[in-house]
CSV table of C-alpha atoms and ligand atoms in Angstrom, one decimal:
chain,number,residue,atom,x,y,z
A,771,MET,CA,-37.2,-97.2,-17.6
A,772,LYS,CA,-38.9,-98.3,-14.4
A,773,ILE,CA,-37.2,-97.5,-11.0
A,774,TYR,CA,-38.0,-99.2,-7.8
A,775,LEU,CA,-38.6,-96.5,-5.2
A,776,ASP,CA,-39.8,-97.4,-1.7
A,777,GLY,CA,-42.0,-100.3,-2.7
A,778,GLN,CA,-43.3,-98.9,-6.0
A,779,PHE,CA,-42.1,-99.1,-9.6
A,780,VAL,CA,-42.2,-95.6,-11.1
A,781,ASP,CA,-41.0,-94.1,-14.4
A,782,SER,CA,-37.4,-92.7,-14.2
A,783,ALA,CA,-38.8,-89.1,-14.7
A,784,GLU,CA,-40.9,-89.6,-11.6
A,785,ALA,CA,-38.2,-91.3,-9.5
A,786,LYS,CA,-37.4,-88.4,-7.2
A,787,ILE,CA,-35.8,-88.1,-3.8
A,788,SER,CA,-36.4,-85.2,-1.4
A,789,VAL,CA,-33.8,-82.4,-1.1
A,790,PHE,CA,-34.0,-83.1,2.7
A,791,ASP,CA,-32.8,-86.7,2.2
A,792,HIS,CA,-29.7,-87.2,4.3
A,793,GLY,CA,-28.3,-89.4,1.5
A,794,LEU,CA,-28.1,-86.2,-0.5
A,795,LEU,CA,-27.4,-83.7,2.3
A,796,TYR,CA,-24.6,-85.7,4.0
A,797,GLY,CA,-23.8,-88.8,1.9
A,798,ASP,CA,-25.6,-90.7,4.7
A,799,GLY,CA,-26.4,-94.0,3.1
A,800,ILE,CA,-25.1,-97.1,1.5
A,801,PHE,CA,-25.2,-98.8,-1.9
A,802,GLU,CA,-24.4,-101.9,-3.9
A,803,GLY,CA,-23.5,-102.3,-7.6
A,804,ILE,CA,-24.6,-105.7,-8.9
A,805,ARG,CA,-24.4,-107.4,-12.3
A,806,LEU,CA,-27.0,-109.4,-14.2
A,807,TYR,CA,-25.7,-111.9,-16.7
A,808,GLU,CA,-28.0,-113.8,-19.0
A,809,GLY,CA,-30.9,-113.4,-16.6
A,810,ASN,CA,-29.0,-114.4,-13.5
A,811,VAL,CA,-28.0,-111.9,-10.8
A,812,PHE,CA,-24.4,-112.6,-10.0
A,813,ARG,CA,-23.7,-113.3,-6.3
A,814,LEU,CA,-26.8,-111.5,-5.1
A,815,ASP,CA,-26.5,-113.1,-1.6
A,816,ALA,CA,-22.9,-111.8,-1.2
A,817,HIS,CA,-24.0,-108.3,-2.2
A,818,LEU,CA,-27.0,-108.4,0.2
A,819,ASP,CA,-24.7,-109.7,3.0
A,820,ARG,CA,-22.4,-106.7,2.4
A,821,LEU,CA,-25.3,-104.3,2.2
A,822,TRP,CA,-26.7,-105.5,5.5
A,823,CYS,CA,-23.2,-105.3,7.1
A,824,SER,CA,-22.7,-101.8,5.8
A,825,ALA,CA,-26.1,-100.9,7.3
A,826,LYS,CA,-25.2,-102.3,10.6
A,827,ALA,CA,-21.9,-100.4,10.6
A,828,ILE,CA,-23.6,-97.1,10.1
A,829,LEU,CA,-26.6,-98.0,12.4
A,830,LEU,CA,-29.1,-97.8,9.6
A,831,THR,CA,-32.1,-100.1,9.6
A,832,ILE,CA,-33.0,-101.3,6.1
A,833,PRO,CA,-36.7,-100.8,6.0
A,834,ILE,CA,-37.6,-104.0,4.0
A,835,SER,CA,-36.9,-107.7,4.6
A,836,ARG,CA,-34.1,-109.5,2.8
A,837,ARG,CA,-36.6,-111.6,0.9
A,838,ASP,CA,-38.4,-108.4,-0.3
A,839,MET,CA,-35.1,-107.0,-1.3
A,840,VAL,CA,-34.3,-110.0,-3.5
A,841,GLU,CA,-37.7,-109.7,-5.1
A,842,ALA,CA,-37.3,-106.0,-5.6
A,843,VAL,CA,-33.9,-106.5,-7.4
A,844,CYS,CA,-35.3,-109.3,-9.6
A,845,GLU,CA,-38.5,-107.4,-10.4
A,846,SER,CA,-36.4,-104.3,-11.3
A,847,CYS,CA,-34.7,-106.4,-14.0
A,848,ARG,CA,-37.9,-107.9,-15.2
A,849,GLN,CA,-39.8,-104.6,-15.4
A,850,ASN,CA,-37.0,-103.2,-17.6
A,851,GLY,CA,-36.8,-106.4,-19.8
A,852,LEU,CA,-33.1,-106.8,-18.9
A,853,ARG,CA,-31.2,-110.1,-19.4
A,854,ASP,CA,-27.8,-108.4,-19.0
A,855,GLY,CA,-27.1,-105.3,-17.1
A,856,TYR,CA,-26.1,-103.5,-13.9
A,857,ILE,CA,-28.2,-102.9,-10.9
A,858,ARG,CA,-27.6,-100.0,-8.5
A,859,LEU,CA,-29.2,-100.6,-5.1
A,860,VAL,CA,-29.2,-97.6,-2.7
A,861,VAL,CA,-30.5,-97.2,0.8
A,862,THR,CA,-30.4,-93.6,2.1
A,863,ARG,CA,-31.0,-92.4,5.7
A,864,GLY,CA,-34.2,-90.8,4.5
A,865,VAL,CA,-35.8,-87.4,5.0
A,866,GLY,CA,-34.7,-85.4,8.0
A,867,ASP,CA,-34.0,-81.7,8.9
A,868,LEU,CA,-31.0,-79.6,8.1
A,869,GLY,CA,-29.0,-80.9,11.0
A,870,LEU,CA,-26.9,-84.0,11.0
A,871,ALA,CA,-29.1,-86.0,13.4
A,872,PRO,CA,-30.0,-89.3,11.7
A,873,TRP,CA,-32.5,-90.1,14.4
A,874,LEU,CA,-34.7,-87.3,13.0
A,875,CYS,CA,-34.9,-89.1,9.7
A,876,ALA,CA,-38.2,-91.0,10.0
A,877,LYS,CA,-37.7,-93.7,7.4
A,878,PRO,CA,-34.8,-94.8,5.2
A,879,SER,CA,-35.4,-94.8,1.4
A,880,VAL,CA,-34.6,-97.7,-0.9
A,881,PHE,CA,-34.3,-97.3,-4.6
A,882,ILE,CA,-33.1,-99.6,-7.3
A,883,ILE,CA,-32.0,-98.7,-10.9
A,884,ALA,CA,-31.5,-101.6,-13.3
A,885,ASP,CA,-29.7,-100.4,-16.5
A,886,LYS,CA,-26.7,-101.1,-18.7
A,887,ILE,CA,-23.1,-100.1,-17.9
A,888,ALA,CA,-19.8,-100.0,-19.8
A,889,LEU,CA,-17.1,-98.7,-17.5
A,890,TYR,CA,-14.2,-99.0,-19.9
A,891,PRO,CA,-14.2,-99.2,-23.7
A,892,PRO,CA,-14.0,-102.9,-24.7
A,893,GLU,CA,-10.6,-102.7,-26.4
A,894,TYR,CA,-8.9,-102.2,-23.0
A,895,TYR,CA,-10.0,-105.7,-21.9
A,896,THR,CA,-7.6,-107.0,-24.6
A,897,SER,CA,-4.9,-104.3,-24.7
A,898,GLY,CA,-4.9,-103.3,-21.0
A,899,LEU,CA,-5.1,-100.0,-19.2
A,900,SER,CA,-2.4,-97.4,-18.5
A,901,ILE,CA,-3.1,-95.9,-15.1
A,902,VAL,CA,-1.5,-93.5,-12.6
A,903,THR,CA,-1.1,-93.1,-8.9
A,904,VAL,CA,-2.9,-89.9,-7.7
A,905,PRO,CA,-2.3,-87.6,-4.7
A,906,THR,CA,-5.7,-88.0,-3.1
A,907,ARG,CA,-5.6,-90.7,-0.4
A,908,ARG,CA,-8.1,-93.3,0.5
A,909,VAL,CA,-9.9,-92.6,3.8
A,910,GLY,CA,-8.1,-94.6,6.6
A,911,PRO,CA,-9.9,-97.3,8.5
A,912,ALA,CA,-9.6,-95.3,11.7
A,913,ALA,CA,-11.9,-92.7,10.1
A,914,LEU,CA,-14.4,-95.0,8.3
A,915,PRO,CA,-14.1,-98.8,7.8
A,916,PRO,CA,-13.3,-99.3,4.2
A,917,MET,CA,-15.7,-102.3,4.2
A,918,VAL,CA,-18.6,-99.9,4.4
A,919,LYS,CA,-19.9,-99.2,0.9
A,920,SER,CA,-21.2,-95.8,1.7
A,921,LEU,CA,-22.5,-92.8,-0.3
A,922,ASN,CA,-19.3,-90.9,0.6
A,923,TYR,CA,-17.2,-91.2,-2.5
A,924,LEU,CA,-15.6,-87.8,-2.6
A,925,ASN,CA,-12.0,-89.0,-2.2
A,926,ASN,CA,-12.6,-91.5,-5.0
A,927,ILE,CA,-14.2,-88.8,-7.2
A,928,LEU,CA,-11.2,-86.5,-6.6
A,929,ALA,CA,-8.9,-89.4,-7.5
A,930,LYS,CA,-10.8,-90.0,-10.7
A,931,ILE,CA,-10.5,-86.4,-11.7
A,932,GLU,CA,-6.8,-86.5,-11.0
A,933,ALA,CA,-6.5,-89.6,-13.1
A,934,ARG,CA,-8.3,-87.9,-16.0
A,935,GLN,CA,-6.1,-84.8,-15.6
A,936,ALA,CA,-3.1,-87.2,-16.1
A,937,GLY,CA,-4.8,-88.7,-19.2
A,938,ALA,CA,-5.7,-92.0,-17.5
A,939,LEU,CA,-9.0,-93.8,-17.0
A,940,GLU,CA,-8.3,-95.1,-13.5
A,941,ALA,CA,-6.1,-94.3,-10.5
A,942,ILE,CA,-4.2,-96.1,-7.9
A,943,MET,CA,-5.1,-94.7,-4.5
A,944,LEU,CA,-2.7,-95.0,-1.6
A,945,ASN,CA,-3.5,-95.0,2.1
A,946,ASP,CA,-2.1,-92.6,4.7
A,947,ALA,CA,1.0,-94.9,5.2
A,948,GLY,CA,1.8,-94.8,1.5
A,949,PHE,CA,0.7,-98.4,0.8
A,950,VAL,CA,-1.5,-99.3,-2.2
A,951,ALA,CA,-5.2,-99.4,-1.1
A,952,GLU,CA,-7.2,-99.8,-4.3
A,953,CYS,CA,-8.5,-97.9,-7.3
A,954,THR,CA,-11.4,-95.4,-7.4
A,955,GLY,CA,-14.0,-98.1,-8.1
A,956,ASP,CA,-12.0,-101.3,-8.4
A,957,ASN,CA,-9.7,-103.6,-6.4
A,958,VAL,CA,-6.2,-104.2,-7.6
A,959,PHE,CA,-4.2,-107.4,-7.9
A,960,ILE,CA,-0.7,-108.1,-9.0
A,961,VAL,CA,1.1,-111.3,-10.1
A,962,CYS,CA,4.5,-111.7,-8.6
A,963,GLN,CA,6.6,-114.8,-9.2
A,964,GLY,CA,3.5,-116.9,-9.8
A,965,ARG,CA,1.7,-115.6,-6.7
A,966,LEU,CA,-1.5,-113.5,-6.8
A,967,LEU,CA,-1.3,-110.6,-4.3
A,968,THR,CA,-3.9,-107.9,-3.3
A,969,PRO,CA,-4.0,-105.4,-0.4
A,970,ALA,CA,-6.0,-106.4,2.7
A,971,ALA,CA,-9.1,-104.4,3.6
A,972,GLN,CA,-7.2,-102.9,6.5
A,973,GLN,CA,-5.0,-101.1,4.0
A,974,GLY,CA,-8.1,-99.3,2.7
A,975,ALA,CA,-9.5,-101.8,0.1
A,976,LEU,CA,-13.2,-102.4,-0.2
A,977,LYS,CA,-13.9,-106.1,0.3
A,978,GLY,CA,-15.0,-106.4,-3.3
A,979,ILE,CA,-17.4,-109.2,-4.3
A,980,THR,CA,-15.4,-109.6,-7.6
A,981,ARG,CA,-12.1,-109.6,-5.5
A,982,GLU,CA,-13.6,-112.5,-3.5
A,983,THR,CA,-14.6,-114.3,-6.7
A,984,ILE,CA,-11.1,-113.9,-8.0
A,985,VAL,CA,-9.7,-115.5,-4.7
A,986,SER,CA,-12.0,-118.5,-5.4
A,987,VAL,CA,-10.9,-118.5,-9.1
A,988,ALA,CA,-7.3,-118.6,-7.9
A,989,GLN,CA,-8.0,-121.6,-5.8
A,990,ALA,CA,-9.7,-123.4,-8.7
A,991,LEU,CA,-6.7,-122.6,-10.9
A,992,SER,CA,-4.2,-123.6,-8.2
A,993,LEU,CA,-2.7,-120.1,-8.1
A,994,PRO,CA,-1.1,-119.2,-4.7
A,995,PHE,CA,-2.9,-116.2,-3.3
A,996,GLU,CA,-2.1,-113.8,-0.5
A,997,GLU,CA,-3.3,-110.5,1.0
A,998,HIS,CA,-0.1,-108.5,1.1
A,999,ASP,CA,1.0,-104.9,1.8
A,1000,LEU,CA,1.9,-103.4,-1.5
A,1001,THR,CA,3.8,-100.3,-2.5
A,1002,ARG,CA,3.9,-98.5,-5.9
A,1003,TYR,CA,7.3,-100.1,-6.3
A,1004,ASP,CA,5.8,-103.6,-6.0
A,1005,LEU,CA,3.2,-102.7,-8.7
A,1006,TRP,CA,5.8,-101.2,-11.1
A,1007,ASN,CA,7.9,-104.3,-10.8
A,1008,ALA,CA,5.1,-106.8,-10.8
A,1009,ASP,CA,4.9,-109.4,-13.6
A,1010,GLU,CA,1.2,-108.6,-14.2
A,1011,CYS,CA,-1.5,-106.4,-12.8
A,1012,PHE,CA,-5.3,-106.3,-13.1
A,1013,LEU,CA,-8.3,-104.6,-11.6
A,1014,THR,CA,-11.5,-106.1,-10.4
A,1015,GLY,CA,-15.0,-104.7,-9.8
A,1016,THR,CA,-18.6,-105.4,-10.5
A,1017,GLY,CA,-18.7,-102.6,-13.2
A,1018,ALA,CA,-15.1,-103.2,-14.5
A,1019,GLU,CA,-15.2,-107.0,-14.1
A,1020,VAL,CA,-11.6,-108.1,-14.7
A,1021,ILE,CA,-9.4,-105.7,-16.6
A,1022,PRO,CA,-5.6,-105.9,-17.2
A,1023,VAL,CA,-3.3,-103.0,-16.4
A,1024,VAL,CA,-0.2,-102.8,-18.5
A,1025,LYS,CA,1.3,-99.5,-17.4
A,1026,LEU,CA,1.5,-97.6,-14.1
A,1027,ASP,CA,3.0,-94.1,-13.7
A,1028,GLY,CA,4.8,-94.4,-17.0
A,1029,ARG,CA,6.4,-97.8,-16.2
A,1030,GLU,CA,5.4,-100.8,-18.2
A,1031,ILE,CA,4.3,-103.7,-16.1
A,1032,GLY,CA,5.9,-107.0,-17.2
A,1033,ASP,CA,6.3,-106.9,-21.0
A,1034,GLY,CA,3.6,-104.2,-21.3
A,1035,LYS,CA,0.9,-106.7,-22.4
A,1036,PRO,CA,-1.8,-108.5,-20.5
A,1037,GLY,CA,-0.1,-111.5,-18.9
A,1038,PRO,CA,-0.9,-115.2,-19.1
A,1039,VAL,CA,-2.2,-115.4,-15.5
A,1040,THR,CA,-4.5,-112.4,-16.0
A,1041,ASN,CA,-5.9,-114.0,-19.1
A,1042,ARG,CA,-6.5,-117.3,-17.4
A,1043,VAL,CA,-8.2,-115.5,-14.4
A,1044,LEU,CA,-10.3,-113.4,-16.8
A,1045,ALA,CA,-11.4,-116.5,-18.8
A,1046,GLU,CA,-12.4,-118.4,-15.7
A,1047,PHE,CA,-14.2,-115.3,-14.3
A,1048,ARG,CA,-16.2,-115.0,-17.6
A,1049,ARG,CA,-17.1,-118.7,-17.4
A,1050,ARG,CA,-18.3,-118.4,-13.8
A,1051,VAL,CA,-20.5,-115.4,-14.2
A,1052,LEU,CA,-22.6,-117.3,-16.8
A,1053,VAL,CA,-23.1,-120.4,-14.6
A,1054,GLU,CA,-23.6,-118.9,-11.1
A,1055,GLY,CA,-26.3,-116.5,-10.0
A,1056,THR,CA,-29.9,-116.0,-8.9
A,1057,LYS,CA,-32.5,-116.4,-11.7
A,1058,ILE,CA,-34.6,-113.3,-12.0
B,327,PMP,N1,-13.4,-100.5,-4.6
B,327,PMP,C1,-14.3,-99.5,-4.7
B,327,PMP,C2,-14.0,-98.2,-4.1
B,327,PMP,C3,-15.5,-99.7,-5.3
B,327,PMP,O1,-16.4,-98.7,-5.4
B,327,PMP,C4,-15.8,-101.0,-5.8
B,327,PMP,C5,-17.1,-101.3,-6.5
B,327,PMP,N2,-17.3,-100.5,-7.6
B,327,PMP,C6,-14.8,-102.0,-5.7
B,327,PMP,C7,-13.7,-101.7,-5.1
B,327,PMP,C8,-15.1,-103.4,-6.3
B,327,PMP,O2,-16.1,-104.1,-5.5
B,327,PMP,P1,-17.1,-105.1,-6.2
B,327,PMP,O3,-16.2,-106.2,-6.8
B,327,PMP,O4,-17.9,-105.6,-5.0
B,327,PMP,O5,-17.9,-104.4,-7.2
């Protein structure tokens, strides 16, 4: 496998980052997860918009131009002979000393891994997931804007471990006020009396690119959509529930905290959204 690392393509065994990189020492960096479908990179512009916004928010200067970044992403896919896959694009603060000071890091590093991903076993896309709410909370917007897709995922990792300890593959994370924020790597939607609802970013949700795609799918399907404060109670009593993310795509949830959602099967709205999502990913995108 060839990895893009600071302007070069190197074998994965040679793709190494310094132990003094602040991405590693402090989680000081940002990333994107992007999908490739049949030779088209899905919503590359939206991912790069978010990457540049994350960089601005943490005062990080991405060391290459946007045009070069597009080329690096596409070339990473071509170098690995991929037509379908998952692209991980990371920008770290770069090599510094042992203190926090990011201004001592001379140059940010960029690396891109283009590979395959299967987040959940395929059968769950038809049968639906059973998930749980976990104790670890999402970091509040006053501490770190949830829009920043940073290398700090420790809360989410703890939540993922807690989900596994409870025998579930995914977890609902609440914010400090007890409202639903999102899952460890996915956004959450419910269907309630024909309306599609999802928490606002201010409640601790990442502004997911898939989430945004689903909002546009909802418009196309004439489904009323609203950002709404949601509690666990709202999820338990929803008609339907599903998760969205670049890795997960759209996956139904049929049980939360031991309560069946709706009739305990993926619902008709979820299935319509999923079908339209699958159609779109094949017709939109940047050719590699
Ligand atoms: N929330 C979190 C915490 C995530 O890490 C992700 C991405 N895996 C998402 C939501 C979904 O975002 P996107 O649709 O842009 O992949």
